[in-house]
Amino acid sequence: MSINVSSSSIIHPILFALFPVVFIFGNNTSFLSSTELFEPIILILGIATLIWFILKITVKNPTKTSLALSLGIVIFFFYGHFHNSLNELSGEYIRNIVLIPIFLILFSILVFILVRTHSDLKNITKIINAIAITIVIMSSVNIVMGVSSDSESQEFSTFESSENLNSKIFGTPDVYYIILDSYAGHESLKKHYDFDNSIFLNELRERGFIVIDNSRSNYGWSYLSLGSSLNMMHHNFDPELGSKNYNLAYDMISKNIVGDIFNELGYDTINFNSGWGATRNFENYDKTVCKNTNLSDSQILISILDNSIIQPVYSKFLIDDKRDRILCQFEELGEITQKTANPSFVFNHFMIPHKPFIFGPNGESVTPVSLEPGQVETSFRNYAYIDQLQFANKKILESIDEILLNSDTSPIIILQSDHGSEFPDSASMENKIKEKMANFNSYYLPYGGEQILYDEITPVNSFRVIFNYYFDGDYEILEDSSYWSLFNPFETNDKPYFEDVTELLANSDSNN
């Protein structure tokens, strides 16, 4: 390290500003694309640089300016960690309205002392530069190791060709695969939320849908469930999915086999950008709808703000972006195939009724504490889930009516959830499994297609039975098994492994 670098006052504020981005990405390389680094880096460095110039003009001392900025950056970005630590030490929850003013007063006192000191502060600058360089290098090592591990990921392959499928048996109907994230099954809603969803289910049946009673998912997490259904296979075949490298699972979603088959059948393949990493953009699809990126889609930025001093209020500024994307998905769904000349396969993954809860039952704007989908408090049941589910019911019925009205040929529609509702931390493991695996599963199958359904059908076989009936396929029907992984995707220290819980869920169904 050269003397110039070690004593340069501009080094440490830049590195402290970069550290949260590098740290979060370094610990989530398997979940995040490197393209997600650019927006938060440009935004954070831009703001930090602007503040530095303003302070430099005011203080007229670059060294003191940089030290004051670094102190502010540390307090701003790491306030949430300080807050959590104090809560653990005290055993009580310290309200932000009390703690934030204390931090701001402390910051003001330290800056005042800094401005008034007559020291040249060169030694302090060297020490702080060394600290900043060290923590950034350590986080960068995690990135290099993560990327190296990802590069060794095995490619999954299409297991069966579609060349023998006949796309003209029923006049090439449009096919819709619609996912409502975390939408629980009927019995599960009654048991855990005391909510009767019969009105919605009857509305679907009146429109010709078949609703699978006591349905269950094959997996309890989105990235496993969607990877399975969109590739018509179970995951247990691949040991890579039992490691910390989840890029293979994500690749199975973004390069899915179902899309390849419809491409070969001459369909236009259309994906709706959900805002969630794995279903934002499908590499093998012709078109992405609602694809304008918003700051609220940045998982890195949301994670940073969730631990910052503005955590209590930041969601107020980003919630409109989040709401607009979901509303775009509903608005475009009913009309999308009218904009294509060829038959279409449409995949639309709605991130509701999954948390964060941003819609009331009639679409009212609700401002949650956090926009982070995976780190919201789960120690209690939040009945805002039911409000958001009711809104989803209303909007999906409107979209289905538009689809049916605008379709020249009766479409095929799979309306499904990837898994059931989120369980509270206090639930027993058995109850966690039963709740998370109790998904929603329904089908609109014209031309006598209802005969291909059976009571135990799970998402892994949804497209197998559809390709067999509507496109003269010969796909084997797999075991409708359900697997629980003890891995929590937000606690990356544990390794996932699959436990067959089919019998447990079957016994649960028989007791209902």
Coordinates of C-alpha atoms in Angstrom, one line a residue:
M1 CA 0.0 0.0 0.0
S2 CA 1.5 3.3 -1.1
I3 CA 1.7 6.3 1.3
N4 CA -0.5 8.3 -1.0
V5 CA -3.2 5.8 -0.9
S6 CA -3.0 5.2 2.8
S7 CA -3.2 8.9 3.6
S8 CA -5.7 10.0 1.0
S9 CA -8.8 11.3 2.8
I10 CA -11.2 10.5 -0.1
I11 CA -10.5 6.7 0.1
H12 CA -12.4 5.7 3.2
P13 CA -15.8 7.5 2.5
I14 CA -15.9 5.9 -0.9
L15 CA -15.1 2.4 0.5
F16 CA -17.6 2.8 3.4
A17 CA -20.3 3.8 0.9
L18 CA -19.5 0.8 -1.3
F19 CA -19.2 -1.7 1.6
P20 CA -22.9 -2.4 2.1
V21 CA -23.4 -3.2 -1.6
V22 CA -20.3 -5.4 -1.7
F23 CA -21.2 -7.2 1.5
I24 CA -24.8 -8.0 0.6
F25 CA -23.8 -9.2 -2.9
G26 CA -20.8 -11.2 -1.6
N27 CA -23.1 -13.1 0.7
N28 CA -25.8 -13.7 -1.9
T29 CA -23.9 -14.3 -5.2
S30 CA -26.1 -17.3 -5.9
F31 CA -29.3 -15.3 -5.6
L32 CA -28.2 -12.1 -7.3
S33 CA -27.0 -11.2 -10.7
S34 CA -23.9 -9.0 -11.1
T35 CA -26.1 -6.6 -13.1
E36 CA -27.8 -5.7 -9.8
L37 CA -24.7 -4.1 -8.5
F38 CA -24.7 -1.1 -10.9
E39 CA -27.8 0.8 -9.8
P40 CA -27.2 0.8 -6.0
I41 CA -23.5 1.6 -6.6
I42 CA -24.2 4.5 -8.9
L43 CA -26.9 5.8 -6.6
I44 CA -25.0 5.6 -3.4
L45 CA -21.7 6.9 -4.8
G46 CA -23.5 9.7 -6.5
I47 CA -25.2 10.9 -3.3
A48 CA -22.0 10.4 -1.2
T49 CA -19.9 12.4 -3.7
L50 CA -22.5 15.2 -3.8
I51 CA -22.5 15.4 0.0
W52 CA -18.7 15.4 0.1
F53 CA -18.5 18.4 -2.2
I54 CA -21.1 20.3 -0.2
L55 CA -19.2 19.6 3.0
K56 CA -15.9 20.5 1.5
I57 CA -17.2 23.9 0.5
T58 CA -18.7 24.4 4.0
V59 CA -15.8 23.0 6.1
K60 CA -13.0 23.9 3.7
N61 CA -10.9 21.0 4.9
P62 CA -10.9 17.7 2.8
T63 CA -9.6 15.6 5.6
K64 CA -12.3 16.7 8.1
T65 CA -14.9 16.5 5.4
S66 CA -14.1 12.9 4.6
L67 CA -14.1 11.9 8.3
A68 CA -17.4 13.6 8.9
L69 CA -18.9 11.9 5.8
S70 CA -17.5 8.4 6.8
L71 CA -19.0 8.8 10.2
G72 CA -22.4 9.8 8.7
I73 CA -22.2 6.8 6.3
V74 CA -21.5 4.3 9.0
I75 CA -24.4 5.7 11.2
F76 CA -26.7 5.8 8.2
F77 CA -26.1 2.4 6.8
F78 CA -25.5 0.4 10.0
Y79 CA -28.1 2.0 12.3
G80 CA -30.3 -1.1 11.9
H81 CA -27.6 -3.4 13.1
F82 CA -26.9 -1.1 16.1
H83 CA -30.6 -1.0 16.8
N84 CA -31.0 -4.8 16.8
S85 CA -27.9 -5.3 19.0
L86 CA -29.2 -2.8 21.6
N87 CA -32.5 -4.5 21.6
E88 CA -30.9 -7.9 22.2
L89 CA -28.7 -6.5 25.0
S90 CA -31.5 -4.7 26.7
G91 CA -34.1 -7.4 26.3
E92 CA -36.6 -4.7 25.3
Y93 CA -37.6 -3.1 22.0
I94 CA -36.1 0.5 21.8
R95 CA -38.4 2.6 19.6
N96 CA -36.9 4.4 16.6
I97 CA -38.5 7.6 17.7
V98 CA -36.2 7.5 20.8
L99 CA -33.0 6.0 19.3
I100 CA -32.7 8.0 16.1
P101 CA -32.6 11.4 17.8
I102 CA -29.9 10.0 20.2
F103 CA -27.8 8.9 17.2
L104 CA -28.3 12.2 15.4
I105 CA -27.3 14.2 18.5
L106 CA -24.2 12.0 19.0
F107 CA -23.3 12.5 15.3
S108 CA -23.7 16.2 15.7
I109 CA -21.4 16.3 18.7
L110 CA -18.7 14.2 17.0
V111 CA -18.8 16.4 13.9
F112 CA -18.5 19.5 16.1
I113 CA -15.5 18.1 17.9
L114 CA -14.0 17.1 14.5
V115 CA -14.5 20.6 13.0
R116 CA -13.0 22.3 16.0
T117 CA -9.9 20.1 16.4
H118 CA -6.5 21.5 15.3
S119 CA -4.9 18.2 14.6
D120 CA -4.0 17.3 11.0
L121 CA -5.8 13.9 11.5
K122 CA -3.4 12.1 9.1
N123 CA -2.8 9.2 11.4
I124 CA -6.5 8.7 12.0
T125 CA -7.1 8.9 8.2
K126 CA -4.5 6.1 7.7
I127 CA -6.1 3.9 10.3
I128 CA -9.6 4.4 8.9
N129 CA -8.4 3.8 5.3
A130 CA -6.8 0.6 6.4
I131 CA -10.1 -0.5 8.1
A132 CA -12.1 0.4 5.1
I133 CA -9.8 -1.3 2.6
T134 CA -9.7 -4.5 4.8
I135 CA -13.5 -4.9 5.1
V136 CA -14.1 -4.3 1.4
I137 CA -11.4 -6.8 0.4
M138 CA -12.8 -9.4 2.8
S139 CA -16.3 -9.0 1.2
S140 CA -14.8 -9.0 -2.3
V141 CA -13.2 -12.4 -1.5
N142 CA -16.7 -13.7 -0.8
I143 CA -17.8 -12.4 -4.3
V144 CA -14.8 -14.1 -6.0
M145 CA -15.5 -17.4 -4.2
G146 CA -19.2 -17.2 -4.9
V147 CA -18.7 -16.4 -8.6
S148 CA -16.1 -19.2 -8.9
S149 CA -18.5 -21.6 -7.3
D150 CA -21.3 -20.5 -9.6
S151 CA -19.0 -21.0 -12.7
E152 CA -18.7 -24.7 -11.7
S153 CA -22.5 -25.1 -11.6
Q154 CA -23.7 -27.9 -13.8
E155 CA -25.9 -27.2 -16.7
F156 CA -29.3 -28.9 -16.6
S157 CA -30.5 -30.3 -19.8
T158 CA -33.8 -30.8 -21.5
F159 CA -34.7 -34.4 -20.8
E160 CA -37.2 -35.0 -23.5
S161 CA -37.7 -33.4 -26.9
S162 CA -40.9 -31.9 -28.1
E163 CA -40.4 -32.8 -31.8
N164 CA -43.2 -35.3 -31.8
L165 CA -45.8 -33.0 -30.3
N166 CA -48.7 -31.9 -32.5
S167 CA -49.7 -28.3 -32.0
K168 CA -52.8 -28.3 -34.2
I169 CA -55.1 -30.9 -32.5
F170 CA -57.2 -28.2 -30.8
G171 CA -56.4 -25.2 -32.9
T172 CA -53.2 -24.0 -31.0
P173 CA -54.9 -22.5 -28.0
D174 CA -53.1 -19.8 -26.0
V175 CA -51.7 -21.1 -22.8
Y176 CA -51.5 -19.1 -19.6
Y177 CA -49.5 -20.1 -16.5
I178 CA -50.4 -17.7 -13.7
I179 CA -48.7 -17.9 -10.3
L180 CA -50.0 -16.2 -7.2
D181 CA -47.1 -16.3 -4.8
S182 CA -47.8 -17.8 -1.3
Y183 CA -51.5 -18.3 -2.0
A184 CA -52.8 -20.8 0.5
G185 CA -55.3 -23.6 -0.2
H186 CA -58.9 -23.3 0.9
E187 CA -58.7 -25.5 4.0
S188 CA -55.4 -23.9 5.1
L189 CA -57.0 -20.5 4.9
K190 CA -59.8 -21.6 7.1
K191 CA -57.6 -23.3 9.6
H192 CA -54.9 -20.6 10.0
Y193 CA -56.7 -17.4 9.1
D194 CA -60.4 -18.3 9.8
F195 CA -61.1 -17.1 6.2
D196 CA -63.6 -18.8 3.9
N197 CA -62.5 -18.4 0.3
S198 CA -65.6 -20.1 -1.1
I199 CA -66.9 -17.1 -2.9
F200 CA -63.7 -16.8 -5.0
L201 CA -63.5 -20.6 -5.7
N202 CA -67.2 -20.6 -6.8
E203 CA -66.6 -17.7 -9.1
L204 CA -63.8 -19.7 -10.7
R205 CA -66.0 -22.8 -11.0
E206 CA -68.7 -20.7 -12.7
R207 CA -66.2 -19.7 -15.3
G208 CA -65.3 -23.3 -16.0
F209 CA -62.3 -23.9 -13.7
I210 CA -61.6 -27.1 -12.0
V211 CA -60.2 -26.4 -8.5
I212 CA -58.1 -29.2 -6.9
D213 CA -59.2 -29.8 -3.3
N214 CA -56.5 -30.2 -0.7
S215 CA -53.8 -29.4 -3.2
R216 CA -50.2 -29.5 -2.2
S217 CA -47.0 -28.1 -3.7
N218 CA -43.9 -30.2 -4.6
Y219 CA -41.6 -27.8 -2.7
G220 CA -42.0 -25.2 -0.1
W221 CA -39.8 -22.4 -1.6
S222 CA -40.5 -20.4 -4.8
Y223 CA -37.1 -21.1 -6.4
L224 CA -37.6 -24.8 -6.0
S225 CA -41.3 -25.0 -6.8
L226 CA -41.2 -22.9 -10.0
G227 CA -38.0 -24.6 -11.1
S228 CA -39.8 -27.9 -10.8
S229 CA -43.1 -27.0 -12.4
L230 CA -41.5 -25.1 -15.3
N231 CA -39.2 -28.0 -16.1
M232 CA -41.7 -30.8 -15.3
M233 CA -39.2 -32.6 -13.1
H234 CA -38.3 -33.2 -9.4
H235 CA -35.1 -31.6 -8.1
N236 CA -33.8 -34.5 -6.1
F237 CA -31.8 -35.8 -9.1
D238 CA -29.1 -33.1 -8.7
P239 CA -26.7 -32.8 -5.8
E240 CA -25.9 -29.3 -6.9
L241 CA -29.3 -28.2 -5.5
G242 CA -28.1 -29.5 -2.1
S243 CA -25.2 -27.1 -1.9
K244 CA -24.9 -23.4 -1.3
N245 CA -25.0 -22.7 -5.1
Y246 CA -28.5 -21.8 -6.1
N247 CA -27.7 -20.5 -9.5
L248 CA -28.6 -23.8 -11.0
A249 CA -32.1 -23.6 -9.5
Y250 CA -32.4 -20.0 -10.7
D251 CA -31.2 -21.0 -14.2
M252 CA -33.8 -23.7 -14.3
I253 CA -36.4 -21.0 -14.0
S254 CA -35.0 -18.4 -16.3
K255 CA -34.1 -21.0 -19.0
N256 CA -37.1 -23.3 -18.4
I257 CA -37.9 -26.4 -20.5
V258 CA -41.6 -25.5 -20.8
G259 CA -40.7 -22.3 -22.6
D260 CA -38.3 -24.2 -25.0
I261 CA -41.1 -26.6 -25.9
F262 CA -43.6 -23.9 -26.7
N263 CA -40.9 -22.1 -28.8
E264 CA -40.5 -25.3 -30.8
L265 CA -44.3 -25.5 -31.2
G266 CA -44.3 -22.1 -32.9
Y267 CA -45.7 -20.2 -29.9
D268 CA -44.8 -16.7 -28.9
T269 CA -43.4 -17.1 -25.4
I270 CA -44.1 -14.1 -23.1
N271 CA -42.9 -13.5 -19.5
F272 CA -44.2 -10.9 -17.2
N273 CA -41.4 -9.2 -15.1
S274 CA -42.4 -10.0 -11.5
G275 CA -39.7 -7.8 -9.9
W276 CA -38.2 -10.9 -8.3
G277 CA -34.8 -12.0 -9.6
A278 CA -35.6 -15.5 -10.9
T279 CA -38.8 -14.4 -12.8
R280 CA -37.8 -11.0 -14.0
N281 CA -36.5 -12.1 -17.4
F282 CA -36.5 -15.4 -19.1
E283 CA -33.6 -15.9 -21.4
N284 CA -35.4 -18.2 -23.8
Y285 CA -38.6 -16.3 -24.1
D286 CA -39.6 -13.9 -27.0
K287 CA -40.9 -11.0 -24.9
T288 CA -40.9 -9.6 -21.4
V289 CA -43.8 -7.4 -20.3
C290 CA -43.8 -4.8 -17.5
K291 CA -40.0 -4.8 -17.8
N292 CA -39.1 -1.3 -16.8
T293 CA -36.8 -1.7 -13.8
N294 CA -37.6 0.3 -10.6
L295 CA -35.5 1.0 -7.6
S296 CA -38.0 -1.1 -5.6
D297 CA -36.9 -4.1 -7.6
S298 CA -33.3 -3.9 -6.4
Q299 CA -32.9 -6.6 -3.8
I300 CA -29.6 -5.1 -2.8
L301 CA -30.9 -1.6 -2.3
I302 CA -34.0 -2.8 -0.3
S303 CA -31.7 -4.9 2.0
I304 CA -29.5 -1.9 2.5
L305 CA -32.3 0.4 3.3
D306 CA -33.8 -2.2 5.7
N307 CA -30.8 -1.7 7.9
S308 CA -30.4 2.0 7.5
I309 CA -31.5 4.9 9.6
I310 CA -34.4 5.6 7.2
Q311 CA -35.8 2.1 7.6
P312 CA -38.9 3.4 9.3
V313 CA -39.9 5.6 6.4
Y314 CA -38.1 4.4 3.2
S315 CA -41.0 2.2 2.0
K316 CA -43.2 5.3 1.7
F317 CA -41.0 6.5 -1.2
L318 CA -40.7 3.2 -3.1
I319 CA -44.1 1.7 -2.5
D320 CA -45.7 3.2 -5.6
D321 CA -43.1 1.5 -7.8
K322 CA -43.9 -1.8 -6.2
R323 CA -47.7 -1.3 -6.6
D324 CA -47.4 -0.1 -10.2
R325 CA -45.5 -3.2 -11.3
I326 CA -48.2 -5.5 -10.0
L327 CA -51.0 -3.4 -11.4
C328 CA -49.2 -3.5 -14.8
Q329 CA -49.1 -7.3 -14.6
F330 CA -52.9 -7.4 -14.1
E331 CA -53.7 -4.7 -16.7
E332 CA -51.6 -6.3 -19.4
L333 CA -52.6 -9.9 -18.7
G334 CA -56.0 -9.9 -20.3
E335 CA -55.0 -8.2 -23.5
I336 CA -51.5 -9.5 -24.1
T337 CA -52.3 -12.2 -26.7
Q338 CA -54.2 -9.7 -28.7
K339 CA -50.9 -8.0 -29.5
T340 CA -49.3 -11.2 -31.0
A341 CA -49.9 -12.8 -34.3
N342 CA -49.0 -16.3 -33.2
P343 CA -50.5 -18.4 -30.4
S344 CA -48.9 -17.5 -27.1
F345 CA -47.6 -19.1 -24.0
V346 CA -47.8 -16.6 -21.2
F347 CA -46.1 -16.9 -17.8
N348 CA -47.1 -14.3 -15.1
H349 CA -45.7 -14.6 -11.6
F350 CA -47.5 -12.2 -9.2
M351 CA -45.6 -11.5 -6.0
I352 CA -48.9 -11.3 -4.1
P353 CA -50.5 -12.3 -1.7
H354 CA -46.9 -12.8 -0.6
K355 CA -45.5 -10.1 1.8
P356 CA -44.8 -7.2 1.8
F357 CA -48.4 -6.3 2.1
I358 CA -49.0 -3.2 0.0
F359 CA -52.7 -3.6 -1.1
G360 CA -55.9 -3.5 0.9
P361 CA -58.8 -5.7 0.0
N362 CA -60.0 -3.2 -2.6
G363 CA -56.6 -2.1 -3.8
E364 CA -56.0 0.6 -1.2
S365 CA -52.4 1.6 -0.7
V366 CA -50.9 0.0 2.4
T367 CA -47.4 1.1 3.6
P368 CA -45.5 -1.8 5.2
V369 CA -42.6 -1.4 7.6
S370 CA -40.3 -3.2 5.1
L371 CA -40.4 -3.9 1.4
E372 CA -38.1 -6.9 1.9
P373 CA -40.1 -10.0 0.9
G374 CA -38.1 -12.4 3.0
Q375 CA -37.2 -10.7 6.3
V376 CA -40.5 -9.5 7.6
E377 CA -41.3 -10.4 11.2
T378 CA -43.1 -13.8 11.2
S379 CA -43.5 -14.3 15.0
F380 CA -47.2 -13.5 14.6
R381 CA -49.9 -13.8 11.9
N382 CA -50.4 -10.7 9.9
Y383 CA -54.0 -10.6 8.7
A384 CA -53.0 -8.0 6.1
Y385 CA -52.2 -11.2 4.1
I386 CA -55.9 -11.9 3.8
D387 CA -56.6 -8.3 2.7
Q388 CA -54.0 -8.7 -0.1
L389 CA -55.3 -12.1 -1.0
Q390 CA -58.8 -10.6 -1.4
F391 CA -57.4 -7.9 -3.7
A392 CA -55.6 -10.7 -5.7
N393 CA -59.0 -12.5 -6.0
K394 CA -60.7 -9.5 -7.4
K395 CA -58.0 -8.6 -9.9
I396 CA -57.4 -12.1 -11.2
L397 CA -61.1 -12.6 -11.9
E398 CA -61.1 -9.4 -13.9
S399 CA -58.1 -10.6 -15.8
I400 CA -59.6 -14.0 -16.5
D401 CA -62.8 -12.4 -17.8
E402 CA -60.7 -10.3 -20.2
I403 CA -58.8 -13.4 -21.3
L404 CA -61.9 -15.4 -22.0
L405 CA -63.5 -12.4 -23.8
N406 CA -60.5 -11.6 -26.0
S407 CA -59.7 -15.2 -26.9
D408 CA -60.8 -16.4 -30.4
T409 CA -59.9 -20.0 -29.4
S410 CA -60.7 -21.2 -25.9
P411 CA -57.4 -20.8 -23.9
I412 CA -55.7 -23.2 -21.5
I413 CA -55.2 -21.5 -18.1
I414 CA -53.3 -22.8 -15.1
L415 CA -53.9 -20.7 -12.0
Q416 CA -51.7 -21.9 -9.3
S417 CA -49.5 -20.9 -6.3
D418 CA -45.9 -21.9 -5.8
H419 CA -46.5 -22.8 -2.2
G420 CA -48.8 -22.0 0.7
S421 CA -48.8 -19.2 3.3
E422 CA -45.9 -18.2 5.6
F423 CA -45.9 -19.8 9.0
P424 CA -45.1 -18.0 12.3
D425 CA -41.8 -18.8 14.0
S426 CA -43.6 -20.4 16.9
A427 CA -45.3 -23.1 14.8
S428 CA -44.1 -26.7 15.2
M429 CA -42.1 -28.2 12.4
E430 CA -45.0 -30.4 11.4
N431 CA -47.4 -27.5 11.2
K432 CA -44.8 -25.4 9.3
I433 CA -44.6 -28.1 6.6
K434 CA -48.3 -28.5 6.4
E435 CA -49.0 -24.8 6.0
K436 CA -46.2 -24.0 3.6
M437 CA -47.0 -27.0 1.3
A438 CA -50.8 -26.3 1.2
N439 CA -50.9 -24.5 -2.1
F440 CA -53.7 -23.4 -4.5
N441 CA -54.1 -25.3 -7.8
S442 CA -56.8 -24.7 -10.5
Y443 CA -57.2 -25.3 -14.3
Y444 CA -59.3 -24.0 -17.2
L445 CA -59.1 -26.9 -19.7
P446 CA -61.4 -26.6 -22.7
Y447 CA -62.3 -29.4 -25.2
G448 CA -62.9 -32.0 -22.5
G449 CA -59.5 -31.4 -20.8
E450 CA -61.0 -31.8 -17.3
Q451 CA -60.7 -35.5 -17.8
I452 CA -56.9 -35.4 -17.5
L453 CA -57.0 -34.1 -13.9
Y454 CA -57.0 -36.2 -10.8
D455 CA -57.3 -35.5 -7.1
E456 CA -53.6 -35.8 -6.2
I457 CA -52.1 -33.8 -9.2
T458 CA -49.3 -31.5 -8.2
P459 CA -47.5 -28.8 -10.2
V460 CA -44.7 -31.1 -11.4
N461 CA -47.3 -32.9 -13.6
S462 CA -49.3 -29.8 -14.7
F463 CA -47.6 -29.5 -18.1
R464 CA -47.1 -33.2 -18.6
V465 CA -50.8 -33.8 -18.7
I466 CA -51.4 -30.7 -20.8
F467 CA -48.8 -31.7 -23.4
N468 CA -50.1 -35.2 -23.5
Y469 CA -53.8 -34.2 -24.0
Y470 CA -53.6 -31.1 -26.1
F471 CA -50.4 -31.7 -28.1
D472 CA -50.4 -35.5 -28.4
G473 CA -47.4 -35.9 -26.2
D474 CA -46.2 -39.1 -24.4
Y475 CA -44.8 -37.7 -21.2
E476 CA -44.7 -40.0 -18.2
I477 CA -46.7 -38.9 -15.2
L478 CA -44.3 -38.5 -12.3
E479 CA -45.0 -39.4 -8.6
D480 CA -46.9 -36.5 -7.1
S481 CA -44.4 -36.3 -4.2
S482 CA -43.8 -33.4 -1.9
Y483 CA -40.4 -32.6 -0.5
W484 CA -39.5 -30.3 2.4
S485 CA -36.2 -28.6 2.6
L486 CA -34.9 -27.5 6.0
F487 CA -33.1 -24.8 4.2
N488 CA -34.3 -21.2 4.8
P489 CA -33.3 -19.2 1.7
F490 CA -32.5 -16.2 3.9
E491 CA -30.1 -18.1 6.2
T492 CA -27.3 -19.2 3.9
N493 CA -25.3 -21.1 6.4
D494 CA -27.5 -24.2 6.2
K495 CA -27.5 -26.6 3.4
P496 CA -30.8 -27.7 1.9
Y497 CA -31.7 -31.3 1.7
F498 CA -35.0 -32.9 0.7
E499 CA -37.2 -34.9 2.9
D500 CA -40.2 -36.7 1.4
V501 CA -43.3 -35.4 3.3
T502 CA -45.9 -36.8 0.9
E503 CA -47.3 -39.3 3.5
L504 CA -47.4 -36.6 6.2
L505 CA -49.5 -34.3 3.9
A506 CA -51.7 -37.1 2.8
N507 CA -52.5 -38.1 6.3
S508 CA -53.3 -34.4 7.0
D509 CA -55.7 -34.3 4.1
S510 CA -57.5 -37.4 5.3
N511 CA -58.0 -35.9 8.7
N512 CA -59.7 -32.7 7.3

